[in-house]
CSV table of C-alpha atoms in Angstrom, one decimal:
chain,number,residue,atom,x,y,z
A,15,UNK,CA,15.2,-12.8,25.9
A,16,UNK,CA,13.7,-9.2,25.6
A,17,UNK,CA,15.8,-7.2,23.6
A,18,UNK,CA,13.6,-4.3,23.3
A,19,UNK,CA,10.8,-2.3,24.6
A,20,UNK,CA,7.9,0.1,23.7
A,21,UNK,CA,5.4,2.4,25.4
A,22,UNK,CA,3.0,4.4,23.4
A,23,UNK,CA,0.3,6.8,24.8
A,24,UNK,CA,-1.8,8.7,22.4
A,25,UNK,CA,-4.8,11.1,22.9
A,26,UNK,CA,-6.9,12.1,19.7
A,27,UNK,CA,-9.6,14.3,18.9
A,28,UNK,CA,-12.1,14.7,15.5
A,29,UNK,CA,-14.5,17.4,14.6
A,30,UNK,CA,-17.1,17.8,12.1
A,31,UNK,CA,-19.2,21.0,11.1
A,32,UNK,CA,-21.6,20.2,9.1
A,33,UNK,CA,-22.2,23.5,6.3
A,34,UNK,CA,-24.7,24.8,3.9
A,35,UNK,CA,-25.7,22.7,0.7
A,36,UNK,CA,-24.3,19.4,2.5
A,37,UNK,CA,-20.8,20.4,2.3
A,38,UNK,CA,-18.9,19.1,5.3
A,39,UNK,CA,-15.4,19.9,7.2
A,40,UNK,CA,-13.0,17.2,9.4
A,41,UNK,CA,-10.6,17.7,11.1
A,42,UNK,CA,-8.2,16.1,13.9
A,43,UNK,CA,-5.0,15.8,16.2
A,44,UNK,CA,-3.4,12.8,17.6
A,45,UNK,CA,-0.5,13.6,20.4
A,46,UNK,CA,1.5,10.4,20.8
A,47,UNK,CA,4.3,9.8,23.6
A,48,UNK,CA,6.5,6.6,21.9
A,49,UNK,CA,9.1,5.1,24.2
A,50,UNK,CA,11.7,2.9,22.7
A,51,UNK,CA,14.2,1.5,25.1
A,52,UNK,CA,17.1,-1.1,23.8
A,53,UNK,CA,17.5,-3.6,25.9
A,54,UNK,CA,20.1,-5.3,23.8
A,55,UNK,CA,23.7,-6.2,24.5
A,56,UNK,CA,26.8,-5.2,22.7
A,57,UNK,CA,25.4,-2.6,20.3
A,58,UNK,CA,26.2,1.0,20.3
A,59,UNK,CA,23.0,2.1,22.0
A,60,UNK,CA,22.3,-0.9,24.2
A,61,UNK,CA,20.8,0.2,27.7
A,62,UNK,CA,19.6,3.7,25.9
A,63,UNK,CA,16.0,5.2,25.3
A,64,UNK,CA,14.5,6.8,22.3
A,65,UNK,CA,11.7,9.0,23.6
A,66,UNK,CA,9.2,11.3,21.0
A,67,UNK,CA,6.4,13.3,20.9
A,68,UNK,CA,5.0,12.6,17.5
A,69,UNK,CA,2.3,14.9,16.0
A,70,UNK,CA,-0.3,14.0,13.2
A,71,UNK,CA,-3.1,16.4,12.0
A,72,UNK,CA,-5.5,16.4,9.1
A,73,UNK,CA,-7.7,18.6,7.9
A,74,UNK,CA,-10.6,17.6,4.8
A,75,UNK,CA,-13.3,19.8,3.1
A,76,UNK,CA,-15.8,17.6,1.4
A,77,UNK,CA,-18.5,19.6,-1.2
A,78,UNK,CA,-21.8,18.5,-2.4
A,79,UNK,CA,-21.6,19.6,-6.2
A,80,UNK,CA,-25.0,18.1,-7.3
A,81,UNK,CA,-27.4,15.3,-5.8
A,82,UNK,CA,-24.8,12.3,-7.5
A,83,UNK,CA,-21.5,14.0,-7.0
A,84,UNK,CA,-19.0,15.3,-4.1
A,85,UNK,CA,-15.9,16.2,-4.6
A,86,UNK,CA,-12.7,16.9,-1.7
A,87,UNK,CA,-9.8,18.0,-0.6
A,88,UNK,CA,-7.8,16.9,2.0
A,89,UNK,CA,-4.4,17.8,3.9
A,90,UNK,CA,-2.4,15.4,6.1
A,91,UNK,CA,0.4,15.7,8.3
A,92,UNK,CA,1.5,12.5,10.4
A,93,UNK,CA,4.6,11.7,12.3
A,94,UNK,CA,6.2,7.3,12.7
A,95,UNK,CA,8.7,6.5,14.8
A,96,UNK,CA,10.8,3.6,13.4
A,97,UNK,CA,9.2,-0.1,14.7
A,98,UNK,CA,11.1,-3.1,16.2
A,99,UNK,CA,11.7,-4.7,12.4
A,100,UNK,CA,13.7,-1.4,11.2
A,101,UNK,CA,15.2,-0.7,14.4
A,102,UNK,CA,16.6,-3.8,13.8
A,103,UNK,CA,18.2,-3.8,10.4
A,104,UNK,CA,21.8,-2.9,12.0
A,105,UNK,CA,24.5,-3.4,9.1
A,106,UNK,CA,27.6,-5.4,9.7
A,107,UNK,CA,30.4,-3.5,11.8
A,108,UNK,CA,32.4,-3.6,8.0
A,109,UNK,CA,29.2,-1.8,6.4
A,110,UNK,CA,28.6,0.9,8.7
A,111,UNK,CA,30.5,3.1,6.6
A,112,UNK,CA,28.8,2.2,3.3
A,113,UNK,CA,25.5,4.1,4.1
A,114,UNK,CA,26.5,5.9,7.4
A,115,UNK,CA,23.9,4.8,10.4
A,116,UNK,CA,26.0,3.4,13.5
A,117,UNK,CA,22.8,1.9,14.4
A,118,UNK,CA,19.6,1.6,13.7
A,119,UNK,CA,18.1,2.6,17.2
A,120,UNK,CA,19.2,6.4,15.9
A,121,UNK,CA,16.7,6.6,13.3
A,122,UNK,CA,14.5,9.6,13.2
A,123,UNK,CA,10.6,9.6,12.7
A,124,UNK,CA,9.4,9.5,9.8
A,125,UNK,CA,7.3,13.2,9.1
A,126,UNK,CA,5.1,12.9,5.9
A,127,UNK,CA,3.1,15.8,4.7
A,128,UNK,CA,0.3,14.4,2.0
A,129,UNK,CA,-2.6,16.2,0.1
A,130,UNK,CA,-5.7,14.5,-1.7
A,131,UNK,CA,-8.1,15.4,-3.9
A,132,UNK,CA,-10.6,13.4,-5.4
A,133,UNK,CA,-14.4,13.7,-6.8
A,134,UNK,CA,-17.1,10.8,-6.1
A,135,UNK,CA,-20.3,10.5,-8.3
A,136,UNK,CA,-23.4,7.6,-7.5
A,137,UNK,CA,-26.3,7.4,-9.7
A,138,UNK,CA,-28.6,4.3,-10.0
A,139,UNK,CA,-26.5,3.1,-12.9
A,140,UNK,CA,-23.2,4.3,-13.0
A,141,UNK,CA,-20.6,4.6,-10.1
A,142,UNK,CA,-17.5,6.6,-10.2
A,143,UNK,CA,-14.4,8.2,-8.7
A,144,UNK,CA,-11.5,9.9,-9.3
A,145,UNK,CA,-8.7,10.6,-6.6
A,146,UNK,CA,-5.3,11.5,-6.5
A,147,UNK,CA,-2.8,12.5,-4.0
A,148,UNK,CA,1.0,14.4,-3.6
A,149,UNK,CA,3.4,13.6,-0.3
A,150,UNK,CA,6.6,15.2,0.7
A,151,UNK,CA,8.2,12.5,3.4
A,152,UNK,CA,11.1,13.7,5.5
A,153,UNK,CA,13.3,11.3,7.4
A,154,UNK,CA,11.6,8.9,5.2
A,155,UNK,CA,12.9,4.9,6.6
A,156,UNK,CA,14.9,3.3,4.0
A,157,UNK,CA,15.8,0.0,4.4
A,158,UNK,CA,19.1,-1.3,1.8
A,159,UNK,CA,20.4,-4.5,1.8
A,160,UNK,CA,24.4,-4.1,1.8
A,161,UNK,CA,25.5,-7.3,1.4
A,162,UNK,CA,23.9,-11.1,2.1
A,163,UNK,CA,24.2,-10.6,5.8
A,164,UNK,CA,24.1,-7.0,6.5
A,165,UNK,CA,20.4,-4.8,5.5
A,166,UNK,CA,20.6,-1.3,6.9
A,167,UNK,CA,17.7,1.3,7.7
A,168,UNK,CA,18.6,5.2,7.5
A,169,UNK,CA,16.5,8.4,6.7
A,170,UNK,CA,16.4,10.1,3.8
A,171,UNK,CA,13.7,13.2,1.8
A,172,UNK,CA,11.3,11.1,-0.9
A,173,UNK,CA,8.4,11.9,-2.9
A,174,UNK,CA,5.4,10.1,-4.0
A,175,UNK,CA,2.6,11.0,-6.0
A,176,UNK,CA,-0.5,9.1,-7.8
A,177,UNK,CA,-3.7,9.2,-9.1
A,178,UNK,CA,-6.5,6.3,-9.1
A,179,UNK,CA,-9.8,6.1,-10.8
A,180,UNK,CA,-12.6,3.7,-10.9
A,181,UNK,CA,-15.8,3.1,-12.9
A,182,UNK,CA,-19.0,0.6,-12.3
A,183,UNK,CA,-21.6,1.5,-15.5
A,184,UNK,CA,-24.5,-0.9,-15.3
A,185,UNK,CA,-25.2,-0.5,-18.9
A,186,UNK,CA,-28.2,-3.5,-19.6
A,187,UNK,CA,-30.4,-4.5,-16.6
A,188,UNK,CA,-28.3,-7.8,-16.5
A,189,UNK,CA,-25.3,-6.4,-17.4
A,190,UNK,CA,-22.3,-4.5,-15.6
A,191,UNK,CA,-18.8,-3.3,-16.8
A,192,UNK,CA,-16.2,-1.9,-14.3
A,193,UNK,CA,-12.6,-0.3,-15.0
A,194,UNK,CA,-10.0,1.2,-12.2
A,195,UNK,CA,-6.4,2.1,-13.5
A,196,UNK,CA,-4.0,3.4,-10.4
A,197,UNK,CA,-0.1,5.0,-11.2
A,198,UNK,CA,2.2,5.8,-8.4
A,199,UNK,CA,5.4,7.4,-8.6
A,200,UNK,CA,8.5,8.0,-5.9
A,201,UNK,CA,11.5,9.5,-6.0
A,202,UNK,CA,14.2,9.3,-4.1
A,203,UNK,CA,15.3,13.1,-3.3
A,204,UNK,CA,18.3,12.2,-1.0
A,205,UNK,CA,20.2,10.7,-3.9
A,206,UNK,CA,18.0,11.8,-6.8
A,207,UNK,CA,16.8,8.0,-7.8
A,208,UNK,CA,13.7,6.2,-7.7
A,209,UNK,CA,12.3,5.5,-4.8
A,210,UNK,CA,12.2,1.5,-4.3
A,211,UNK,CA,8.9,-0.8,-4.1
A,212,UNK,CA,6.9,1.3,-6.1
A,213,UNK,CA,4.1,-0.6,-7.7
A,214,UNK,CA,4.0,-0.4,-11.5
A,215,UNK,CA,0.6,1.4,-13.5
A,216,UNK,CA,-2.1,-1.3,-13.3
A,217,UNK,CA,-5.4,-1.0,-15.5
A,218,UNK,CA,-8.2,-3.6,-14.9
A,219,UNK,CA,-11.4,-4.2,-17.2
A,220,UNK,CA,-14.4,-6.5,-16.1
A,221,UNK,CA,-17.7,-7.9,-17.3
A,222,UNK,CA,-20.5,-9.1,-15.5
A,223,UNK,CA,-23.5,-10.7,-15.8
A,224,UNK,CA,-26.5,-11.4,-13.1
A,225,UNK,CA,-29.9,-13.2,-13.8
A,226,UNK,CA,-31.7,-15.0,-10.4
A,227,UNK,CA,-29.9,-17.1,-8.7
A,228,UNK,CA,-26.9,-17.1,-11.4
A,229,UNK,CA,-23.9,-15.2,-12.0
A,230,UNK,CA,-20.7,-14.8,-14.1
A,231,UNK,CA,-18.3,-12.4,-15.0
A,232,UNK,CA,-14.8,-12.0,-16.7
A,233,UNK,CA,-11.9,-9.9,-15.6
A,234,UNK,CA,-8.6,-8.8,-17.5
A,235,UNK,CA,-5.6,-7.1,-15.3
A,236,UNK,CA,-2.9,-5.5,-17.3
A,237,UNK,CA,0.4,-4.3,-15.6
A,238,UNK,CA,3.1,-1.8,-17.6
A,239,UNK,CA,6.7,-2.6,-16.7
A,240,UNK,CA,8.1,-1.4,-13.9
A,241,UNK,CA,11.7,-0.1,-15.1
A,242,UNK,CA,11.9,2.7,-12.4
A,243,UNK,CA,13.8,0.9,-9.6
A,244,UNK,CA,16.1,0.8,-7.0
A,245,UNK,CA,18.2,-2.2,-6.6
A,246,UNK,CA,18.6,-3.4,-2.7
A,247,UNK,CA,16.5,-0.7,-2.0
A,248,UNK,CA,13.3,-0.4,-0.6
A,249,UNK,CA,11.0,-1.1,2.9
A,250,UNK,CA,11.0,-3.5,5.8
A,251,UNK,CA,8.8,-6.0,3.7
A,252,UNK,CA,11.3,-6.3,0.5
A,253,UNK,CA,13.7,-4.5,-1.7
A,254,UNK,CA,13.9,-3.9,-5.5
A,255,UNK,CA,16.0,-6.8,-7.3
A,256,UNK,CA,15.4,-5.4,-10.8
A,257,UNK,CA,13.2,-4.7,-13.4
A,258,UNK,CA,9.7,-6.4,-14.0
A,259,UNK,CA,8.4,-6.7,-17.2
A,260,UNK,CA,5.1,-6.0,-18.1
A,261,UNK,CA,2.2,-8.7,-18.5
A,262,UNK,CA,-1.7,-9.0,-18.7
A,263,UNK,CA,-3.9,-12.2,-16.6
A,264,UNK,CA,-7.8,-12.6,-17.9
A,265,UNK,CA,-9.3,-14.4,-15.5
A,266,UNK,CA,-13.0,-16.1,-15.5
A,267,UNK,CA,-16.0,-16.6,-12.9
A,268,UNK,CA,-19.6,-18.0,-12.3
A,269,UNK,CA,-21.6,-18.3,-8.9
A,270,UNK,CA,-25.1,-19.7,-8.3
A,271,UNK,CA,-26.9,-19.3,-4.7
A,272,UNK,CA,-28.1,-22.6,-4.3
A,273,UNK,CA,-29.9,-21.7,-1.0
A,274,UNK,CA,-30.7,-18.1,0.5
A,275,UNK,CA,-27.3,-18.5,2.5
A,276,UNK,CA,-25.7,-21.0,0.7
A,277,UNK,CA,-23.5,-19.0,-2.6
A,278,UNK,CA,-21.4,-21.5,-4.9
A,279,UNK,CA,-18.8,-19.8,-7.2
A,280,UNK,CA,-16.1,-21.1,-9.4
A,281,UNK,CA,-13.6,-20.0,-11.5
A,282,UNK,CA,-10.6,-19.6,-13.3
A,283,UNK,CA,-7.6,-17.9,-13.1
A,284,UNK,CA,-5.0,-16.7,-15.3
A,285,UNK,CA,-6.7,-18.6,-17.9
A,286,UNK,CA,-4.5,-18.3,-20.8
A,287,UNK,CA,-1.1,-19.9,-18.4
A,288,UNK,CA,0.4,-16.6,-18.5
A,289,UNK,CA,4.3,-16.5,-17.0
A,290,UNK,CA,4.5,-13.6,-14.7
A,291,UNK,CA,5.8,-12.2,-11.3
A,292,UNK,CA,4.7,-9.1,-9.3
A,293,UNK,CA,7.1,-6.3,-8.7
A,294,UNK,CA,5.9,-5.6,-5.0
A,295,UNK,CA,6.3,-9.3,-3.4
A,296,UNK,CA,8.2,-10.5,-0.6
A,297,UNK,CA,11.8,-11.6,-1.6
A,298,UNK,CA,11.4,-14.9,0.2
A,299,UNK,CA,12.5,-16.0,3.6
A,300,UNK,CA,14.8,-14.4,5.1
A,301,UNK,CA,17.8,-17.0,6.2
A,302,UNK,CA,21.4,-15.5,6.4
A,303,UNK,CA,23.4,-17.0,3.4
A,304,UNK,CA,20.5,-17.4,1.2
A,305,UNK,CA,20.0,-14.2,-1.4
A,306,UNK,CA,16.9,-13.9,-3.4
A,307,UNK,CA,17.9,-13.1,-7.4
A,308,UNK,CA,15.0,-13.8,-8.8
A,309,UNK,CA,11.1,-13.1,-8.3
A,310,UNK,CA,8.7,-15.4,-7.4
A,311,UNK,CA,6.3,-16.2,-10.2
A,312,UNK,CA,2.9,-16.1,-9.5
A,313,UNK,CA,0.3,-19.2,-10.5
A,314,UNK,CA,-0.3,-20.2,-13.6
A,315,UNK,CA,-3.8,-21.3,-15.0
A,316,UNK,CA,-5.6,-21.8,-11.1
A,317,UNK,CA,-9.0,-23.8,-10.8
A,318,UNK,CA,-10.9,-23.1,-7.8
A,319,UNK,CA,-14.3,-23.9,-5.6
A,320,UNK,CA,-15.5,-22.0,-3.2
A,321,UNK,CA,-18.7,-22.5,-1.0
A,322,UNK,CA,-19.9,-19.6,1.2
A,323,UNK,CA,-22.3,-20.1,4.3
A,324,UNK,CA,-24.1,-17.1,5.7
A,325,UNK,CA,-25.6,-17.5,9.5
């Protein structure tokens, strides 16, 4: 039985000019005409239509510093209507007053305004980059679990910020060490909180080797706890449940390429049996009456094969 509806009809356009000493600058505009129309029965805005024209724009300078580095800079605006999953999170007729949306179907587009910056350098030995961005969303689409039965979706103003860096340094001939470490922060400006399902600072440090036809390689992932949360809060794909504590995973690997397309790895992960959970994972499946508590813990020491065959 179709209970709802969509139409969308965009139109976008990009331009580049290319400038003097390499230096580049992008821009574009999508129009988009979304169409909802609620074809349900029995709710407060069955038989109506939700029709927007949403806007999203960017525009990105990109400058050659020197032969090995280029640095940017980048400012986006972009416009979401809500999709079938959150227009769908109605709260129980009892709940309605706990967060205040009647109905889902009223939800307002989400309108995010986001700047980047970030710096790039390549050389035959060493790869790097640095990037980091700021966002101001209005009408942001929260989805809160009320109760075991009832999840509501409602706007509200958030932040979010990071920064993210990564490092390749082939230091030997043989011999190549990487490093990336990403933070991301949200807030919640609405109600002055955190900002659920933000992923916790993540650091991860790997050697590896490469001689012929072999190769191997080691890789450590640490994770700092995640104590800025927002219980019951969070997106269509989960919601905060607590705190996650903070944990590290070394993990092991070695390849050989048997044939020219024929590539033979193994490995191990988590190789000391760590006891650990993510803090962004699905809460489980969703069945009425059954209420995840706890996370999901991820594997413990994993062996694993793999054969890859290139046509």
């Amino acid at each position: 039985t179709d209970d709802m509806r969509f139409t969308s009809n965009s139109l976008y356009a990009e331009a580049t000019q290319k400038l003097d000493g390499g230096d580049n600058l992008h821009a574009g505009l999508r129009m988009t005409r979304d169409e909802a129309d609620d074809l349900r029965t029995g709710k407060t805005t069955s038989n109506s239509s939700d029709n927007q024209w949403l806007t999203s724009a960017f525009a990105r300078y990109e400058q050659q510093l020197n032969s090995n580095t280029r640095s940017y800079i980048g400012l986006g605006y972009t416009e979401r209507a809500a999709d079938y999953w959150e227009r769908t999170r109605n709260p129980a007729a009892t709940s309605n007053m706990m967060t205040g949306a009647a109905s889902t179907f009223d939800l307002n587009p989400e309108q995010t305004t986001q700047l980047d910056i970030g710096m790039v350098y390549s050389s035959t030995d060493i790869k790097a980059s640095v990037s980091a961005f700021y966002a101001h969303h209005n009408d942001y689409i929260l989805i809160e679990k009320l109760s075991m039965f009832a999840t509501d979706a409602r706007n509200i103003r958030a932040t979010t910020l990071g920064t993210e860096a990564d490092l390749s340094w082939r230091f030997a001939p043989n011999w190549t060490s990487t490093g990336t470490l990403a933070w991301v922060y949200g807030e919640n400006d609405s109600e002055d909180r955190a900002l659920g399902q933000m992923p916790a600072p993540e650091m991860r440090l790997g050697l590896n080797y490469a001689q012929g036809k072999w190769s191997a390689g080691g890789l450590w992932r640490g994770v700092a706890q995640q104590s800025r949360v927002a219980v019951n809060q969070g997106n269509i794909v989960g919601q905060d449940i607590g705190e996650t504590g903070a944990y590290s995973v070394f993990s092991l690997h070695a390849g050989y390429q048997m044939m020219e397309n024929l590539l033979v790895t193994a490995g191990i992960d988590n190789l000391f049996d760590r006891h650990y959970a993510e803090h962004i994972s699905r809460n489980g499946a969703t069945v009425a009456g059954y209420e995840t508590t706890t996370r999901i813990n991820e594997p413990g020491r994993n062996l694993w094969l793999k054969a890859q065959l290139s046509f």
